[in-house]
């Protein structure tokens, strides 16, 4: 894969003569995700980010294939995180719009259409690598390596605050929570941090006291929310604040953190560790990055869609950027050709720098990209990247431990296939969407 970013290519191409415009028919890309309902925050911010990418590319001539340029059209379908609607949407996008790439959130919405998409040999992306298996050769996870990247936050915390010797962990019992719990277990054990309390809770839970109070009572130095959904992250953090907790908190995500800062205090939230930066962070300009214009993207997003930035806002765009580079490398939008172009050199530039294809040991197939990932902390009420941790380096040292913890919770790909259909539905990342009782 080429290492230059889309934005860098645009900057170079703007100084060169435009090549002829291709046929008026656009190259269609399908966006099949929840755009309404409980889980819309896992899809709608991503579609908004994709609209910016679509506009940027088309304003600069479109997709270059064999010396001709073609416009891109992103066709969305709102599945509401309903498997039946996802099945309907997949057929609509494939058979009515002939999409050349299908982007999905994944999880329960993929289960019923996995075989259909495989038969069609359609390149499909997911944000949940746990969807991967040897039976899904055209399904890729090139953007978010959830939850493996969470090891970087724990490793950094152990290195920078070695006085923290114990942790209490909680996680919802579902397809996001259990892999995350296994990962955090492995990460804390690798860092020699004792787990004093572990609580697994029903994903439908909306009250924080029954979860957080036993964690506080354990006397742990660290509270870990794993990949709890945003409503619970907010509720649990506020509960810990109300109870006077003075220690460290770590979580996979911290969407809408400004609301938490306002409801607690800058001082209480100082040093909170999570994994998703704002894209105006100066450290992003130091990386080989998929935009090389992260702040420009961040600013335009917030101008067009104020108050809606989340981790998902850029993740689908990162997939588009990798797909775009592969298409122009192989001069084709054929799924097999594009996938081969992605895999040809073995290394790809993903959102935070060079990455390589990985996953056989965990998912049965090397269709997930693994590389560096940012560790983010709150400083004076603002998200700041503390460092970029190396996931491959951690896996080289502790991969067997991670696999053991995944196995203990039934999260290896062969275990998941045997128990498919039992996963609980995803929950929204939007704090206001669930009435939280404190």
mmCIF file of N, CA and C in Angstrom, residues 215-303:
data_model
loop_
_atom_site.group_PDB
_atom_site.id
_atom_site.type_symbol
_atom_site.label_atom_id
_atom_site.label_comp_id
_atom_site.label_asym_id
_atom_site.label_seq_id
_atom_site.Cartn_x
_atom_site.Cartn_y
_atom_site.Cartn_z
ATOM 1 N N UNK A 215 -16.755 -1.862 43.847
ATOM 2 C CA UNK A 215 -15.410 -1.571 43.337
ATOM 3 C C UNK A 215 -14.694 -0.609 44.270
ATOM 4 N N UNK A 216 -15.406 0.408 44.749
ATOM 5 C CA UNK A 216 -14.824 1.339 45.714
ATOM 6 C C UNK A 216 -14.487 0.640 47.021
ATOM 7 N N UNK A 217 -15.377 -0.238 47.450
ATOM 8 C CA UNK A 217 -15.162 -0.945 48.710
ATOM 9 C C UNK A 217 -13.929 -1.850 48.665
ATOM 10 N N UNK A 218 -13.517 -2.244 47.478
ATOM 11 C CA UNK A 218 -12.347 -3.120 47.354
ATOM 12 C C UNK A 218 -11.043 -2.383 47.659
ATOM 13 N N UNK A 219 -11.097 -1.042 47.683
ATOM 14 C CA UNK A 219 -9.916 -0.248 47.978
ATOM 15 C C UNK A 219 -8.913 -0.165 46.841
ATOM 16 N N UNK A 220 -9.350 -0.464 45.609
ATOM 17 C CA UNK A 220 -8.441 -0.471 44.466
ATOM 18 C C UNK A 220 -7.928 0.933 44.156
ATOM 19 N N UNK A 221 -6.706 0.985 43.663
ATOM 20 C CA UNK A 221 -6.115 2.263 43.247
ATOM 21 C C UNK A 221 -6.717 2.766 41.937
ATOM 22 N N UNK A 222 -7.166 1.826 41.109
ATOM 23 C CA UNK A 222 -7.661 2.150 39.769
ATOM 24 C C UNK A 222 -9.076 1.600 39.611
ATOM 25 N N UNK A 223 -9.942 2.389 38.977
ATOM 26 C CA UNK A 223 -11.247 1.915 38.541
ATOM 27 C C UNK A 223 -11.207 1.804 37.020
ATOM 28 N N UNK A 224 -11.602 0.640 36.491
ATOM 29 C CA UNK A 224 -11.584 0.401 35.052
ATOM 30 C C UNK A 224 -12.992 0.079 34.564
ATOM 31 N N UNK A 225 -13.486 0.909 33.637
ATOM 32 C CA UNK A 225 -14.839 0.734 33.099
ATOM 33 C C UNK A 225 -14.857 -0.184 31.878
ATOM 34 N N UNK A 226 -13.705 -0.705 31.439
ATOM 35 C CA UNK A 226 -13.600 -1.509 30.215
ATOM 36 C C UNK A 226 -14.271 -0.780 29.048
ATOM 37 N N UNK A 227 -15.066 -1.482 28.228
ATOM 38 C CA UNK A 227 -15.767 -0.834 27.116
ATOM 39 C C UNK A 227 -17.240 -0.698 27.471
ATOM 40 N N UNK A 228 -17.514 -0.141 28.624
ATOM 41 C CA UNK A 228 -18.896 0.178 28.978
ATOM 42 C C UNK A 228 -19.411 1.253 28.026
ATOM 43 N N UNK A 229 -20.717 1.252 27.802
ATOM 44 C CA UNK A 229 -21.299 2.239 26.903
ATOM 45 C C UNK A 229 -21.327 3.605 27.566
ATOM 46 N N UNK A 230 -21.348 4.618 26.754
ATOM 47 C CA UNK A 230 -21.204 5.981 27.253
ATOM 48 C C UNK A 230 -22.179 6.338 28.373
ATOM 49 N N UNK A 231 -23.454 5.977 28.282
ATOM 50 C CA UNK A 231 -24.330 6.311 29.415
ATOM 51 C C UNK A 231 -23.823 5.760 30.742
ATOM 52 N N UNK A 232 -23.290 4.529 30.722
ATOM 53 C CA UNK A 232 -22.789 3.942 31.951
ATOM 54 C C UNK A 232 -21.440 4.522 32.338
ATOM 55 N N UNK A 233 -20.589 4.818 31.363
ATOM 56 C CA UNK A 233 -19.318 5.480 31.677
ATOM 57 C C UNK A 233 -19.591 6.785 32.417
ATOM 58 N N UNK A 234 -20.547 7.543 31.933
ATOM 59 C CA UNK A 234 -20.886 8.813 32.579
ATOM 60 C C UNK A 234 -21.464 8.579 33.971
ATOM 61 N N UNK A 235 -22.415 7.648 34.082
ATOM 62 C CA UNK A 235 -23.056 7.405 35.372
ATOM 63 C C UNK A 235 -22.065 6.888 36.411
ATOM 64 N N UNK A 236 -21.198 5.968 36.010
ATOM 65 C CA UNK A 236 -20.246 5.392 36.958
ATOM 66 C C UNK A 236 -19.195 6.413 37.385
ATOM 67 N N UNK A 237 -18.755 7.225 36.433
ATOM 68 C CA UNK A 237 -17.784 8.257 36.780
ATOM 69 C C UNK A 237 -18.379 9.271 37.736
ATOM 70 N N UNK A 238 -19.601 9.666 37.474
ATOM 71 C CA UNK A 238 -20.265 10.624 38.374
ATOM 72 C C UNK A 238 -20.494 10.022 39.757
ATOM 73 N N UNK A 239 -20.793 8.735 39.812
ATOM 74 C CA UNK A 239 -20.975 8.086 41.106
ATOM 75 C C UNK A 239 -19.660 8.076 41.882
ATOM 76 N N UNK A 240 -18.572 7.730 41.208
ATOM 77 C CA UNK A 240 -17.265 7.723 41.869
ATOM 78 C C UNK A 240 -16.912 9.115 42.377
ATOM 79 N N UNK A 241 -17.251 10.123 41.598
ATOM 80 C CA UNK A 241 -16.996 11.509 42.029
ATOM 81 C C UNK A 241 -17.815 11.849 43.265
ATOM 82 N N UNK A 242 -19.093 11.476 43.236
ATOM 83 C CA UNK A 242 -19.969 11.792 44.369
ATOM 84 C C UNK A 242 -19.508 11.112 45.656
ATOM 85 N N UNK A 243 -18.851 9.954 45.506
ATOM 86 C CA UNK A 243 -18.384 9.208 46.673
ATOM 87 C C UNK A 243 -16.976 9.602 47.095
ATOM 88 N N UNK A 244 -16.406 10.610 46.431
ATOM 89 C CA UNK A 244 -15.118 11.136 46.847
ATOM 90 C C UNK A 244 -13.916 10.331 46.415
ATOM 91 N N UNK A 245 -14.048 9.530 45.370
ATOM 92 C CA UNK A 245 -12.913 8.747 44.889
ATOM 93 C C UNK A 245 -11.791 9.674 44.421
ATOM 94 N N UNK A 246 -10.579 9.374 44.803
ATOM 95 C CA UNK A 246 -9.427 10.223 44.468
ATOM 96 C C UNK A 246 -8.397 9.509 43.589
ATOM 97 N N UNK A 247 -8.678 8.269 43.210
ATOM 98 C CA UNK A 247 -7.695 7.497 42.473
ATOM 99 C C UNK A 247 -7.790 7.679 40.964
ATOM 100 N N UNK A 248 -7.263 6.684 40.239
ATOM 101 C CA UNK A 248 -7.153 6.708 38.783
ATOM 102 C C UNK A 248 -8.360 6.023 38.148
ATOM 103 N N UNK A 249 -8.850 6.570 37.030
ATOM 104 C CA UNK A 249 -9.901 5.919 36.250
ATOM 105 C C UNK A 249 -9.380 5.693 34.836
ATOM 106 N N UNK A 250 -9.712 4.521 34.273
ATOM 107 C CA UNK A 250 -9.343 4.189 32.907
ATOM 108 C C UNK A 250 -10.547 3.561 32.217
ATOM 109 N N UNK A 251 -10.716 3.877 30.936
ATOM 110 C CA UNK A 251 -11.865 3.395 30.167
ATOM 111 C C UNK A 251 -11.461 3.316 28.708
ATOM 112 N N UNK A 252 -12.128 2.466 27.939
ATOM 113 C CA UNK A 252 -11.839 2.411 26.507
ATOM 114 C C UNK A 252 -12.192 3.746 25.843
ATOM 115 N N UNK A 253 -13.420 4.196 26.020
ATOM 116 C CA UNK A 253 -13.873 5.447 25.405
ATOM 117 C C UNK A 253 -14.275 6.457 26.472
ATOM 118 N N UNK A 254 -14.305 7.703 26.050
ATOM 119 C CA UNK A 254 -14.794 8.769 26.920
ATOM 120 C C UNK A 254 -15.472 9.832 26.047
ATOM 121 N N UNK A 255 -16.438 9.369 25.252
ATOM 122 C CA UNK A 255 -17.162 10.287 24.379
ATOM 123 C C UNK A 255 -17.915 11.323 25.204
ATOM 124 N N UNK A 256 -18.011 12.531 24.647
ATOM 125 C CA UNK A 256 -18.694 13.652 25.306
ATOM 126 C C UNK A 256 -18.094 13.940 26.681
ATOM 127 N N UNK A 257 -16.762 13.868 26.740
ATOM 128 C CA UNK A 257 -16.091 14.046 28.030
ATOM 129 C C UNK A 257 -16.303 15.442 28.596
ATOM 130 N N UNK A 258 -16.572 16.421 27.714
ATOM 131 C CA UNK A 258 -16.795 17.779 28.207
ATOM 132 C C UNK A 258 -18.002 17.843 29.127
ATOM 133 N N UNK A 259 -19.006 17.010 28.858
ATOM 134 C CA UNK A 259 -20.181 16.968 29.735
ATOM 135 C C UNK A 259 -19.818 16.426 31.114
ATOM 136 N N UNK A 260 -18.953 15.419 31.142
ATOM 137 C CA UNK A 260 -18.527 14.867 32.429
ATOM 138 C C UNK A 260 -17.700 15.870 33.217
ATOM 139 N N UNK A 261 -16.817 16.576 32.529
ATOM 140 C CA UNK A 261 -16.006 17.594 33.201
ATOM 141 C C UNK A 261 -16.909 18.647 33.829
ATOM 142 N N UNK A 262 -17.946 19.045 33.093
ATOM 143 C CA UNK A 262 -18.873 20.066 33.592
ATOM 144 C C UNK A 262 -19.664 19.562 34.794
ATOM 145 N N UNK A 263 -20.006 18.269 34.808
ATOM 146 C CA UNK A 263 -20.840 17.736 35.885
ATOM 147 C C UNK A 263 -20.029 17.287 37.090
ATOM 148 N N UNK A 264 -18.723 17.110 36.929
ATOM 149 C CA UNK A 264 -17.873 16.766 38.072
ATOM 150 C C UNK A 264 -16.943 17.951 38.327
ATOM 151 N N UNK A 265 -15.716 17.864 37.856
ATOM 152 C CA UNK A 265 -14.796 19.003 37.941
ATOM 153 C C UNK A 265 -13.572 18.703 37.087
ATOM 154 N N UNK A 266 -12.875 19.754 36.721
ATOM 155 C CA UNK A 266 -11.626 19.584 35.981
ATOM 156 C C UNK A 266 -10.639 18.783 36.814
ATOM 157 N N UNK A 267 -10.577 19.069 38.093
ATOM 158 C CA UNK A 267 -9.622 18.410 38.979
ATOM 159 C C UNK A 267 -9.916 16.904 39.081
ATOM 160 N N UNK A 268 -11.182 16.550 39.230
ATOM 161 C CA UNK A 268 -11.530 15.136 39.366
ATOM 162 C C UNK A 268 -11.204 14.360 38.099
ATOM 163 N N UNK A 269 -11.443 14.953 36.943
ATOM 164 C CA UNK A 269 -11.240 14.263 35.674
ATOM 165 C C UNK A 269 -9.788 14.282 35.207
ATOM 166 N N UNK A 270 -8.939 15.049 35.867
ATOM 167 C CA UNK A 270 -7.534 15.152 35.463
ATOM 168 C C UNK A 270 -6.871 13.771 35.455
ATOM 169 N N UNK A 271 -6.235 13.444 34.340
ATOM 170 C CA UNK A 271 -5.497 12.194 34.244
ATOM 171 C C UNK A 271 -6.319 10.980 33.846
ATOM 172 N N UNK A 272 -7.609 11.144 33.604
ATOM 173 C CA UNK A 272 -8.459 10.052 33.133
ATOM 174 C C UNK A 272 -7.822 9.484 31.863
ATOM 175 N N UNK A 273 -7.672 8.150 31.776
ATOM 176 C CA UNK A 273 -7.018 7.514 30.635
ATOM 177 C C UNK A 273 -8.049 6.833 29.747
ATOM 178 N N UNK A 274 -7.976 7.079 28.454
ATOM 179 C CA UNK A 274 -8.832 6.401 27.474
ATOM 180 C C UNK A 274 -8.075 6.301 26.165
ATOM 181 N N UNK A 275 -8.752 5.955 25.046
ATOM 182 C CA UNK A 275 -8.030 5.554 23.842
ATOM 183 C C UNK A 275 -8.351 6.343 22.573
ATOM 184 N N UNK A 276 -9.186 7.378 22.653
ATOM 185 C CA UNK A 276 -9.607 8.071 21.432
ATOM 186 C C UNK A 276 -9.352 9.569 21.536
ATOM 187 N N UNK A 277 -8.469 10.097 20.670
ATOM 188 C CA UNK A 277 -8.115 11.519 20.752
ATOM 189 C C UNK A 277 -9.084 12.411 19.997
ATOM 190 N N UNK A 278 -9.047 13.678 20.313
ATOM 191 C CA UNK A 278 -9.606 14.696 19.428
ATOM 192 C C UNK A 278 -8.603 14.898 18.294
ATOM 193 N N UNK A 279 -9.091 15.236 17.114
ATOM 194 C CA UNK A 279 -8.177 15.310 15.981
ATOM 195 C C UNK A 279 -7.523 16.674 15.809
ATOM 196 N N UNK A 280 -7.692 17.544 16.795
ATOM 197 C CA UNK A 280 -6.915 18.784 16.789
ATOM 198 C C UNK A 280 -5.659 18.632 17.637
ATOM 199 N N UNK A 281 -5.378 17.401 18.085
ATOM 200 C CA UNK A 281 -4.200 17.154 18.925
ATOM 201 C C UNK A 281 -2.935 17.347 18.104
ATOM 202 N N UNK A 282 -2.014 18.132 18.641
ATOM 203 C CA UNK A 282 -0.790 18.446 17.895
ATOM 204 C C UNK A 282 0.060 17.216 17.617
ATOM 205 N N UNK A 283 -0.069 16.165 18.433
ATOM 206 C CA UNK A 283 0.750 14.975 18.220
ATOM 207 C C UNK A 283 0.322 14.174 16.993
ATOM 208 N N UNK A 284 -0.880 14.418 16.500
ATOM 209 C CA UNK A 284 -1.293 13.728 15.291
ATOM 210 C C UNK A 284 -0.536 14.236 14.071
ATOM 211 N N UNK A 285 -0.078 15.460 14.116
ATOM 212 C CA UNK A 285 0.667 16.003 12.977
ATOM 213 C C UNK A 285 2.058 15.390 12.877
ATOM 214 N N UNK A 286 2.488 14.698 13.903
ATOM 215 C CA UNK A 286 3.809 14.077 13.908
ATOM 216 C C UNK A 286 3.781 12.652 13.356
ATOM 217 N N UNK A 287 2.599 12.149 13.047
ATOM 218 C CA UNK A 287 2.472 10.781 12.569
ATOM 219 C C UNK A 287 2.248 10.749 11.059
ATOM 220 N N UNK A 288 2.602 9.602 10.434
ATOM 221 C CA UNK A 288 2.160 9.340 9.069
ATOM 222 C C UNK A 288 0.690 9.003 9.164
ATOM 223 N N UNK A 289 -0.147 9.893 8.716
ATOM 224 C CA UNK A 289 -1.547 9.847 9.090
ATOM 225 C C UNK A 289 -2.439 9.785 7.873
ATOM 226 N N UNK A 290 -3.599 9.171 8.015
ATOM 227 C CA UNK A 290 -4.431 8.918 6.849
ATOM 228 C C UNK A 290 -4.965 10.182 6.210
ATOM 229 N N UNK A 291 -4.981 11.257 6.911
ATOM 230 C CA UNK A 291 -5.390 12.523 6.308
ATOM 231 C C UNK A 291 -4.209 13.469 6.136
ATOM 232 N N UNK A 292 -3.253 13.408 7.033
ATOM 233 C CA UNK A 292 -2.237 14.452 7.159
ATOM 234 C C UNK A 292 -2.885 15.807 7.344
ATOM 235 N N UNK A 293 -4.185 15.817 7.561
ATOM 236 C CA UNK A 293 -4.934 17.041 7.855
ATOM 237 C C UNK A 293 -5.933 16.753 8.970
ATOM 238 N N UNK A 294 -5.505 16.095 10.032
ATOM 239 C CA UNK A 294 -6.490 15.718 11.058
ATOM 240 C C UNK A 294 -7.224 16.909 11.643
ATOM 241 N N UNK A 295 -6.515 18.005 11.873
ATOM 242 C CA UNK A 295 -7.179 19.180 12.450
ATOM 243 C C UNK A 295 -8.179 19.785 11.464
ATOM 244 N N UNK A 296 -7.820 19.798 10.168
ATOM 245 C CA UNK A 296 -8.749 20.300 9.166
ATOM 246 C C UNK A 296 -10.027 19.485 9.132
ATOM 247 N N UNK A 297 -9.891 18.166 9.221
ATOM 248 C CA UNK A 297 -11.061 17.292 9.266
ATOM 249 C C UNK A 297 -11.868 17.540 10.528
ATOM 250 N N UNK A 298 -11.173 17.634 11.659
ATOM 251 C CA UNK A 298 -11.831 17.868 12.951
ATOM 252 C C UNK A 298 -12.595 19.189 12.937
ATOM 253 N N UNK A 299 -11.959 20.229 12.420
ATOM 254 C CA UNK A 299 -12.600 21.542 12.392
ATOM 255 C C UNK A 299 -13.808 21.555 11.471
ATOM 256 N N UNK A 300 -13.669 20.932 10.291
ATOM 257 C CA UNK A 300 -14.802 20.919 9.371
ATOM 258 C C UNK A 300 -15.953 20.102 9.925
ATOM 259 N N UNK A 301 -15.627 18.988 10.556
ATOM 260 C CA UNK A 301 -16.671 18.165 11.160
ATOM 261 C C UNK A 301 -17.443 18.973 12.203
ATOM 262 N N UNK A 302 -16.722 19.630 13.079
ATOM 263 C CA UNK A 302 -17.390 20.371 14.147
ATOM 264 C C UNK A 302 -18.126 21.605 13.639
ATOM 265 N N UNK A 303 -17.697 22.146 12.503
ATOM 266 C CA UNK A 303 -18.433 23.254 11.895
ATOM 267 C C UNK A 303 -19.735 22.768 11.286
#
